[in-house]
Structure formats: structure tokens, C-alpha cells
């Protein structure tokens, strides 16, 4: 017996809140990594943390663009 399942409707009402939360956590992680960089003498760890923060910075740029797009769409009544 098969069930005809319908996909859940796309509910984007809280996307801005979720993105803001992710931005905050990413910034927090970057700050913690910077603290670890300052405290460690392990050059490999320092390099890994710096590379991670570079990736986080790139992710932040994408999240900020996404939050602007969501806000514009919400203003225009698309969501």
C-alpha cells in the first residue's frame, strides 16, 4: 500500500531569524578561534584556525547577502 505524500509547503517566514542566528554563531566561533590563535604556540594549529576563519568570513558574506535577499523578498510580498 503506497501513500500519496505531499511535500511540506516552503515556509520562509523565519529565514531571516535563522540566518541572523547563524551569523551570530559564526562570529562567535571566529572570536574563539582568534583567542586560541593568540594562546597557542602550535604553528600548525594557528594556520588551521586562520584558514577556518577565512572560510567563515566567506560564509558570512554569503549569509549577509542571503539575509538582504530575504528581506527584499519579504518587503515585496514574495514570502
XYZ file of N, CA, C and O in Angstrom, residues 10-66:
228
model
N 6.789 25.400 1.362
C 8.002 26.151 1.672
C 7.643 27.317 2.589
O 7.039 28.293 2.152
N 7.993 27.208 3.858
C 7.675 28.246 4.850
C 8.954 29.011 5.181
O 9.837 28.498 5.845
N 9.042 30.212 4.695
C 10.264 31.008 4.862
C 10.088 32.173 5.825
O 10.906 33.077 5.860
N 9.032 32.138 6.614
C 8.765 33.272 7.498
C 9.887 33.528 8.495
O 10.108 34.663 8.890
N 10.583 32.490 8.920
C 11.621 32.680 9.931
C 13.039 32.578 9.362
O 14.001 32.454 10.117
N 13.174 32.654 8.057
C 14.508 32.553 7.448
C 15.451 33.636 7.951
O 16.610 33.369 8.227
N 14.970 34.864 8.057
C 15.826 35.971 8.495
C 16.325 35.690 9.911
O 17.511 35.869 10.205
N 15.439 35.205 10.778
C 15.845 34.886 12.148
C 16.904 33.790 12.171
O 17.882 33.870 12.916
N 16.719 32.771 11.356
C 17.678 31.668 11.306
C 19.029 32.141 10.787
O 20.080 31.762 11.315
N 19.011 32.973 9.769
C 20.263 33.482 9.205
C 20.971 34.373 10.218
O 22.190 34.289 10.394
N 20.210 35.228 10.915
C 20.803 36.090 11.937
C 21.462 35.254 13.029
O 22.552 35.575 13.504
N 20.800 34.172 13.435
C 21.354 33.273 14.444
C 22.676 32.676 13.939
O 23.674 32.650 14.663
N 22.672 32.207 12.709
C 23.883 31.603 12.130
C 25.021 32.610 12.013
O 26.182 32.266 12.240
N 24.700 33.839 11.673
C 25.718 34.891 11.599
C 26.331 35.106 12.974
O 27.554 35.166 13.127
N 25.493 35.196 13.993
C 25.983 35.398 15.361
C 26.890 34.268 15.820
O 27.950 34.506 16.423
N 26.482 33.031 15.543
C 27.289 31.878 15.942
C 28.612 31.847 15.176
O 29.653 31.505 15.746
N 28.583 32.209 13.918
C 29.810 32.214 13.116
C 30.789 33.252 13.647
O 31.982 32.978 13.797
N 30.287 34.423 13.978
C 31.148 35.474 14.548
C 31.712 35.015 15.892
O 32.899 35.209 16.179
N 30.880 34.383 16.696
C 31.337 33.865 17.989
C 32.461 32.838 17.790
O 33.479 32.876 18.487
N 32.296 31.948 16.834
C 33.321 30.946 16.556
C 34.614 31.587 16.060
O 35.719 31.133 16.399
N 34.483 32.638 15.266
C 35.675 33.341 14.785
C 36.436 33.971 15.954
O 37.664 33.912 16.015
N 35.700 34.569 16.876
C 36.338 35.201 18.035
C 37.030 34.161 18.908
O 38.150 34.397 19.392
N 36.392 33.014 19.112
C 37.012 31.944 19.892
C 38.282 31.438 19.211
O 39.289 31.176 19.886
N 38.232 31.326 17.893
C 39.418 30.882 17.154
C 40.540 31.894 17.302
O 41.712 31.511 17.469
N 40.219 33.178 17.251
C 41.241 34.215 17.418
C 41.882 34.125 18.803
O 43.094 34.302 18.944
N 41.079 33.850 19.824
C 41.620 33.678 21.170
C 42.576 32.490 21.213
O 43.634 32.556 21.842
N 42.186 31.394 20.556
C 43.037 30.206 20.536
C 44.336 30.476 19.790
O 45.407 30.018 20.196
N 44.244 31.237 18.707
C 45.447 31.590 17.941
C 46.417 32.371 18.828
O 47.622 32.130 18.815
N 45.880 33.287 19.619
C 46.725 34.108 20.490
C 47.376 33.287 21.605
O 48.481 33.614 22.052
N 46.708 32.214 22.027
C 47.206 31.438 23.167
C 48.132 30.289 22.790
O 48.929 29.861 23.612
N 48.031 29.783 21.571
C 48.799 28.588 21.225
C 50.138 28.929 20.599
O 50.296 29.958 19.944
N 51.081 28.026 20.827
C 52.383 28.149 20.183
C 52.491 27.196 18.992
O 53.480 27.221 18.270
N 51.489 26.377 18.805
C 51.479 25.379 17.728
C 51.195 26.081 16.397
O 50.067 26.522 16.132
N 52.213 26.194 15.563
C 52.075 26.916 14.295
C 51.084 26.250 13.347
O 50.375 26.924 12.609
N 51.031 24.907 13.369
C 50.058 24.203 12.523
C 48.638 24.541 12.928
O 47.775 24.775 12.082
N 48.386 24.554 14.245
C 47.051 24.887 14.732
C 46.692 26.326 14.367
O 45.573 26.607 13.944
N 47.654 27.230 14.529
C 47.408 28.631 14.172
C 47.000 28.742 12.708
O 46.036 29.433 12.375
N 47.733 28.041 11.847
C 47.436 28.100 10.411
C 46.056 27.522 10.113
O 45.292 28.094 9.341
N 45.721 26.392 10.731
C 44.409 25.777 10.520
C 43.281 26.704 10.975
O 42.264 26.841 10.291
N 43.478 27.332 12.133
C 42.446 28.236 12.652
C 42.297 29.472 11.764
O 41.174 29.952 11.537
N 43.406 29.982 11.253
C 43.341 31.134 10.350
C 42.607 30.764 9.062
O 41.778 31.537 8.561
N 42.880 29.570 8.541
C 42.190 29.112 7.333
C 40.699 28.932 7.584
O 39.865 29.287 6.743
N 40.373 28.387 8.758
C 38.961 28.216 9.118
C 38.264 29.570 9.193
O 37.137 29.732 8.718
N 38.928 30.542 9.802
C 38.322 31.867 9.904
C 38.166 32.518 8.535
O 37.215 33.266 8.309
N 39.090 32.249 7.617
C 38.935 32.759 6.256
C 37.677 32.170 5.606
O 36.925 32.881 4.937
N 37.456 30.871 5.817
C 36.246 30.234 5.275
C 34.998 30.792 5.953
O 33.972 31.025 5.306
N 35.101 31.044 7.251
C 33.963 31.620 7.976
C 33.642 33.022 7.451
O 32.480 33.383 7.321
N 34.668 33.791 7.164
C 34.461 35.147 6.629
C 33.730 35.083 5.289
O 32.817 35.865 5.031
N 34.131 34.140 4.456
C 33.457 33.969 3.164
C 32.003 33.551 3.383
O 31.094 34.039 2.699
N 31.776 32.673 4.348
C 30.412 32.237 4.651
C 29.569 33.407 5.160
O 28.392 33.538 4.812
N 30.174 34.268 5.965
C 29.457 35.445 6.471
C 28.999 36.352 5.332
O 27.877 36.868 5.356
N 29.867 36.546 4.356
C 29.487 37.375 3.207
C 28.266 36.788 2.511
O 27.333 37.503 2.153
N 28.263 35.477 2.342
C 27.121 34.816 1.708
C 25.861 34.935 2.544
O 24.777 35.181 2.008
N 25.990 34.759 3.863
C 24.819 34.860 4.739
C 24.258 36.280 4.744
O 23.042 36.477 4.761
N 25.143 37.264 4.720
C 24.676 38.653 4.709
C 23.948 38.976 3.404
O 22.938 39.682 3.405
N 24.438 38.441 2.306
C 23.748 38.629 1.030
C 22.386 37.938 1.071
O 21.383 38.500 0.636
N 22.359 36.750 1.616
C 21.114 35.998 1.695
C 20.078 36.714 2.573
O 18.898 36.770 2.232
